[in-house]
Amino acid sequence: MMGPRVWSSVRQGLSKGLARNVRGLASGEGKKVDISGIYPPLTTPFTATAEVDYGKLEENLHKLGTLPFRGFLVQGSTGEFPFLTSSERLEVVSRVRQAMPKDKLLLAGSGCESTQATVEMTVSMAQVGADAALVVTPCYYRGRMSSAALIHHYTKVADLSPIPVVLYSVPANTGLDLPVDAVVTLSQHPNIVGMKDSGGDVTRIGLIVHKTKKQDFQVLAGSAGFLLASYASEGRGAGDQGLGFSVGRGLADVLHLTLGQELWGAYVAWPMSLGLSCASWSDSASRGNGKMPRSCSTASLSRMPR
């Protein structure tokens, strides 16, 4: 059970957050917040002594803030959130909120293994500036993570969250795909606005879009490899685009063209973006000067065990 202090924090967060609900429910119309767009995943820079390098984090934000993104995603897989302490996770969200342009949305990964811990982290992230919570599937006991268990988990989190919740399915890291039937049920919750699907199954994404069409539920592609195919399936954007670091404007052009139903133009823009990215990303990653986000696999800037 949650202690009195935690419940007090939850109540405070609810009273603040439900009033703003991420600028959430549109003026009395009952519509969910629009999360469509491109959200590059922010890496977490580390110093040579494995401390979070907040200066480099803010420097990256100032550079990325000039590009036409819908917002930013922090504490996703690219941000190495499993390797951060709770206080570091909150400090990262706070620093990003302060450094990023005010007109952009901040999606923050608040998922933990237990429902209680996820609720606490979500409320805390809302208090330090997150606009929406990206909640990854609990996975340590994945054999017990049935549709019923996951529906119960996400419903409880969404009930108590002062900001909108975005479901997050990333089977490559969790070994668990959020079942389609669970997604369909959860899409009916008024505080669950969408899903980031990183599984790469475009047929599945199309099925989810089709089955949730009446719920004002938005599906974000979790990888650049199937972004355009997701748009063709009426997906609403991308929640984890590493390519955005080097070709953010190109990805924004793809979004503009597809939403304008100019798919031929999008197909032309997409390979051009990919080609530019391959050169730009490898160049910035190998230079090691800290001026652009580095890959999480770079040992000197990562807490990943070697």
Short mmCIF file of C-alpha atoms in Angstrom, two decimals, residues 2-282:
data_model
loop_
_atom_site.label_atom_id
_atom_site.label_comp_id
_atom_site.label_asym_id
_atom_site.label_seq_id
_atom_site.Cartn_x
_atom_site.Cartn_y
_atom_site.Cartn_z
CA MET A 2 1.05 3.58 -0.55
CA GLY A 3 2.02 5.56 2.51
CA PRO A 4 0.29 8.83 3.53
CA ARG A 5 3.07 10.96 2.00
CA VAL A 6 2.77 9.24 -1.37
CA TRP A 7 -1.01 9.50 -1.43
CA SER A 8 -0.72 13.17 -0.50
CA SER A 9 1.60 13.62 -3.50
CA VAL A 10 -0.84 11.74 -5.72
CA ARG A 11 -3.74 13.94 -4.61
CA GLN A 12 -1.70 17.10 -5.17
CA GLY A 13 -0.70 15.92 -8.62
CA LEU A 14 -4.29 15.07 -9.49
CA SER A 15 -5.63 18.43 -8.36
CA LYS A 16 -2.99 20.27 -10.44
CA GLY A 17 -2.86 17.94 -13.36
CA LEU A 18 -6.51 17.20 -13.99
CA ALA A 19 -7.08 20.93 -14.32
CA ARG A 20 -4.43 21.16 -17.03
CA ASN A 21 -4.36 17.48 -18.12
CA VAL A 22 -1.56 18.30 -20.42
CA ARG A 23 -3.51 21.02 -21.96
CA GLY A 24 -5.26 17.75 -22.36
CA LEU A 25 -8.94 17.37 -22.97
CA ALA A 26 -9.79 19.99 -25.54
CA SER A 27 -11.99 22.75 -24.10
CA GLY A 28 -15.00 20.85 -22.96
CA GLU A 29 -15.28 18.83 -26.14
CA GLY A 30 -14.04 15.60 -24.54
CA LYS A 31 -11.34 15.13 -27.18
CA LYS A 32 -8.01 13.70 -26.15
CA VAL A 33 -4.80 15.67 -26.54
CA ASP A 34 -3.25 15.48 -30.00
CA ILE A 35 0.16 13.77 -29.80
CA SER A 36 0.69 13.32 -33.55
CA GLY A 37 4.12 14.31 -34.84
CA ILE A 38 7.82 13.52 -34.58
CA TYR A 39 9.42 13.06 -31.14
CA PRO A 40 13.17 12.40 -31.22
CA PRO A 41 14.34 10.28 -28.27
CA LEU A 42 16.85 12.11 -26.12
CA THR A 43 19.96 10.26 -25.06
CA THR A 44 21.25 10.73 -21.52
CA PRO A 45 24.83 12.05 -21.74
CA PHE A 46 27.26 10.82 -19.09
CA THR A 47 30.56 12.19 -17.85
CA ALA A 48 33.76 10.13 -17.76
CA THR A 49 32.84 9.20 -14.17
CA ALA A 50 29.38 7.94 -15.23
CA GLU A 51 27.48 10.88 -13.77
CA VAL A 52 24.64 12.41 -15.78
CA ASP A 53 26.05 15.31 -17.78
CA TYR A 54 23.22 17.83 -17.48
CA GLY A 55 25.23 20.50 -19.28
CA LYS A 56 25.54 18.36 -22.40
CA LEU A 57 21.88 17.39 -22.13
CA GLU A 58 20.85 21.06 -22.18
CA GLU A 59 23.30 21.78 -25.01
CA ASN A 60 21.69 19.04 -27.10
CA LEU A 61 18.23 20.48 -26.36
CA HIS A 62 19.22 23.94 -27.55
CA LYS A 63 20.38 22.44 -30.87
CA LEU A 64 17.36 20.17 -31.35
CA GLY A 65 14.95 22.91 -30.29
CA THR A 66 15.54 24.72 -33.58
CA LEU A 67 14.08 21.83 -35.59
CA PRO A 68 10.35 21.48 -36.35
CA PHE A 69 9.61 18.58 -34.00
CA ARG A 70 6.27 18.17 -32.22
CA GLY A 71 8.17 17.58 -28.99
CA PHE A 72 10.75 15.38 -27.30
CA LEU A 73 10.81 11.97 -25.67
CA VAL A 74 12.90 11.44 -22.55
CA GLN A 75 13.48 8.30 -20.50
CA GLY A 76 12.77 5.93 -23.36
CA SER A 77 15.08 3.08 -24.34
CA THR A 78 17.50 5.51 -25.98
CA GLY A 79 17.69 7.47 -22.73
CA GLU A 80 18.89 4.39 -20.80
CA PHE A 81 16.27 4.90 -18.09
CA PRO A 82 16.87 1.49 -16.43
CA PHE A 83 20.38 2.69 -15.50
CA LEU A 84 19.21 5.90 -13.80
CA THR A 85 18.16 6.39 -10.18
CA SER A 86 14.67 7.71 -9.47
CA SER A 87 16.05 11.13 -8.56
CA GLU A 88 18.11 11.24 -11.78
CA ARG A 89 15.09 10.34 -13.86
CA LEU A 90 13.14 13.24 -12.38
CA GLU A 91 16.04 15.66 -12.66
CA VAL A 92 16.48 14.81 -16.34
CA VAL A 93 12.79 15.54 -17.01
CA SER A 94 13.00 18.80 -15.07
CA ARG A 95 16.13 19.98 -16.92
CA VAL A 96 14.66 19.08 -20.31
CA ARG A 97 11.43 20.93 -19.54
CA GLN A 98 13.36 24.05 -18.60
CA ALA A 99 15.63 23.92 -21.66
CA MET A 100 13.14 23.02 -24.40
CA PRO A 101 10.84 25.45 -26.25
CA LYS A 102 7.60 26.01 -24.35
CA ASP A 103 5.42 25.22 -27.35
CA LYS A 104 6.68 21.63 -27.68
CA LEU A 105 5.32 18.59 -25.87
CA LEU A 106 7.43 16.57 -23.46
CA LEU A 107 6.75 12.82 -23.35
CA ALA A 108 8.45 11.21 -20.37
CA GLY A 109 8.95 7.50 -19.74
CA SER A 110 7.57 6.77 -16.28
CA GLY A 111 7.19 3.00 -16.45
CA CYS A 112 8.37 0.81 -13.56
CA GLU A 113 7.88 -2.86 -12.74
CA SER A 114 5.11 -2.36 -10.19
CA THR A 115 1.85 -0.45 -10.56
CA GLN A 116 2.50 1.49 -7.35
CA ALA A 117 5.98 2.59 -8.44
CA THR A 118 4.67 3.58 -11.88
CA VAL A 119 1.92 5.72 -10.36
CA GLU A 120 4.41 7.44 -8.07
CA MET A 121 6.88 8.08 -10.89
CA THR A 122 4.15 9.34 -13.22
CA VAL A 123 2.81 11.81 -10.67
CA SER A 124 6.33 13.01 -9.89
CA MET A 125 7.19 13.46 -13.56
CA ALA A 126 4.01 15.48 -14.06
CA GLN A 127 5.05 17.74 -11.19
CA VAL A 128 8.45 18.48 -12.79
CA GLY A 129 7.02 19.28 -16.22
CA ALA A 130 6.10 16.20 -18.27
CA ASP A 131 3.13 16.72 -20.59
CA ALA A 132 2.37 13.03 -21.06
CA ALA A 133 3.64 9.78 -19.56
CA LEU A 134 5.04 7.00 -21.73
CA VAL A 135 4.44 3.79 -19.77
CA VAL A 136 6.36 0.69 -20.84
CA THR A 137 4.95 -2.77 -20.17
CA PRO A 138 6.14 -4.38 -16.92
CA CYS A 139 8.15 -7.40 -18.04
CA TYR A 140 10.20 -9.05 -15.29
CA TYR A 141 7.34 -11.48 -14.60
CA ARG A 142 6.25 -11.46 -18.22
CA GLY A 143 4.82 -14.96 -17.96
CA ARG A 144 2.14 -13.49 -15.68
CA MET A 145 1.52 -10.44 -17.86
CA SER A 146 -1.77 -11.56 -19.36
CA SER A 147 -4.12 -9.13 -21.10
CA ALA A 148 -6.16 -8.91 -17.89
CA ALA A 149 -3.07 -8.09 -15.79
CA LEU A 150 -1.88 -5.42 -18.22
CA ILE A 151 -5.33 -3.86 -18.50
CA HIS A 152 -5.51 -3.68 -14.70
CA HIS A 153 -2.02 -2.13 -14.50
CA TYR A 154 -2.57 0.55 -17.13
CA THR A 155 -6.07 1.37 -15.93
CA LYS A 156 -4.84 2.01 -12.39
CA VAL A 157 -1.97 4.19 -13.68
CA ALA A 158 -4.28 6.16 -15.98
CA ASP A 159 -6.88 6.60 -13.22
CA LEU A 160 -4.30 8.23 -10.94
CA SER A 161 -2.17 10.04 -13.51
CA PRO A 162 -2.58 13.82 -13.68
CA ILE A 163 -1.32 13.78 -17.28
CA PRO A 164 -2.32 11.70 -20.30
CA VAL A 165 -0.84 8.21 -20.60
CA VAL A 166 0.75 6.73 -23.73
CA LEU A 167 1.11 2.94 -23.85
CA TYR A 168 4.58 1.69 -24.79
CA SER A 169 5.24 -1.70 -26.37
CA VAL A 170 8.91 -2.49 -27.10
CA PRO A 171 9.18 -6.30 -27.35
CA ALA A 172 12.86 -6.26 -28.38
CA ASN A 173 13.71 -5.03 -24.88
CA THR A 174 10.90 -6.49 -22.79
CA GLY A 175 10.18 -9.77 -24.55
CA LEU A 176 6.53 -8.78 -24.35
CA ASP A 177 4.15 -7.43 -26.98
CA LEU A 178 1.20 -5.51 -25.57
CA PRO A 179 -1.71 -7.66 -26.84
CA VAL A 180 -4.02 -6.05 -29.39
CA ASP A 181 -7.13 -6.92 -27.35
CA ALA A 182 -5.65 -5.15 -24.32
CA VAL A 183 -4.81 -2.09 -26.43
CA VAL A 184 -8.37 -1.94 -27.76
CA THR A 185 -9.82 -2.10 -24.25
CA LEU A 186 -7.39 0.49 -22.87
CA SER A 187 -8.03 2.86 -25.78
CA GLN A 188 -11.45 3.50 -24.28
CA HIS A 189 -9.97 5.02 -21.12
CA PRO A 190 -10.36 8.82 -21.20
CA ASN A 191 -6.80 9.40 -19.95
CA ILE A 192 -5.04 6.98 -22.32
CA VAL A 193 -4.40 8.95 -25.50
CA GLY A 194 -2.33 6.61 -27.61
CA MET A 195 0.45 4.10 -27.98
CA LYS A 196 4.06 3.96 -29.09
CA ASP A 197 4.58 0.62 -30.85
CA SER A 198 8.23 -0.32 -31.40
CA GLY A 199 7.59 -3.89 -32.52
CA GLY A 200 7.95 -3.18 -36.23
CA ASP A 201 4.89 -5.18 -37.29
CA VAL A 202 3.12 -2.79 -39.66
CA THR A 203 0.14 -5.15 -40.06
CA ARG A 204 -0.34 -5.08 -36.28
CA ILE A 205 -0.10 -1.27 -36.24
CA GLY A 206 -2.73 -1.08 -38.98
CA LEU A 207 -4.99 -3.46 -37.05
CA ILE A 208 -4.68 -1.38 -33.88
CA VAL A 209 -5.44 1.81 -35.81
CA HIS A 210 -8.50 0.16 -37.36
CA LYS A 211 -9.84 -1.28 -34.10
CA THR A 212 -9.38 1.96 -32.12
CA LYS A 213 -10.53 4.41 -34.78
CA LYS A 214 -13.67 5.36 -32.84
CA GLN A 215 -11.73 6.07 -29.63
CA ASP A 216 -9.64 9.08 -30.72
CA PHE A 217 -6.59 6.89 -30.03
CA GLN A 218 -3.27 7.71 -31.69
CA VAL A 219 -0.53 5.25 -32.64
CA LEU A 220 3.11 6.37 -32.90
CA ALA A 221 5.71 4.31 -34.78
CA GLY A 222 8.63 3.48 -32.51
CA SER A 223 11.35 3.23 -35.14
CA ALA A 224 12.44 4.97 -38.32
CA GLY A 225 12.39 1.68 -40.23
CA PHE A 226 8.60 1.56 -40.39
CA LEU A 227 7.64 5.22 -40.01
CA LEU A 228 6.40 5.73 -43.57
CA ALA A 229 4.54 2.40 -43.59
CA SER A 230 2.91 3.46 -40.32
CA TYR A 231 1.74 6.70 -41.90
CA ALA A 232 0.28 4.71 -44.78
CA SER A 233 -1.67 2.74 -42.15
CA GLU A 234 -2.93 6.06 -40.71
CA GLY A 235 -0.48 6.09 -37.83
CA ARG A 236 -0.04 9.51 -36.26
CA GLY A 237 3.70 10.04 -35.96
CA ALA A 238 6.92 8.74 -34.50
CA GLY A 239 7.85 8.48 -30.87
CA ASP A 240 11.44 7.27 -31.15
CA GLN A 241 13.29 8.60 -34.14
CA GLY A 242 17.05 8.48 -33.72
CA LEU A 243 17.25 9.78 -37.28
CA GLY A 244 15.73 12.99 -36.00
CA PHE A 245 19.09 14.04 -34.57
CA SER A 246 20.58 14.48 -38.03
CA VAL A 247 17.63 14.84 -40.39
CA GLY A 248 14.88 16.34 -38.27
CA ARG A 249 13.66 18.68 -40.98
CA GLY A 250 13.50 15.81 -43.49
CA LEU A 251 11.37 13.71 -41.15
CA ALA A 252 9.09 16.68 -40.56
CA ASP A 253 8.70 16.99 -44.36
CA VAL A 254 7.67 13.31 -44.53
CA LEU A 255 5.03 13.98 -41.87
CA HIS A 256 3.75 17.07 -43.70
CA LEU A 257 3.50 15.27 -47.03
CA THR A 258 1.73 12.19 -45.67
CA LEU A 259 -0.76 14.15 -43.58
CA GLY A 260 -1.44 16.16 -46.72
CA GLN A 261 -2.05 12.81 -48.49
CA GLU A 262 0.86 13.46 -50.85
CA LEU A 263 2.24 9.97 -50.39
CA TRP A 264 4.34 10.03 -53.56
CA GLY A 265 6.19 13.08 -52.26
CA ALA A 266 6.66 11.32 -48.93
CA TYR A 267 8.15 8.25 -50.60
CA VAL A 268 10.63 10.49 -52.39
CA ALA A 269 11.52 12.44 -49.23
CA TRP A 270 11.93 9.34 -47.09
CA PRO A 271 14.92 7.69 -48.86
CA MET A 272 16.59 11.09 -49.15
CA SER A 273 16.29 11.48 -45.40
CA LEU A 274 17.70 8.01 -44.84
CA GLY A 275 20.70 8.68 -47.08
CA LEU A 276 21.55 11.94 -45.36
CA SER A 277 21.15 10.35 -41.95
CA CYS A 278 23.63 7.54 -42.58
CA ALA A 279 26.40 10.04 -43.32
CA SER A 280 25.51 12.63 -40.69
CA TRP A 281 24.86 10.22 -37.84
CA SER A 282 28.03 8.15 -38.24
#
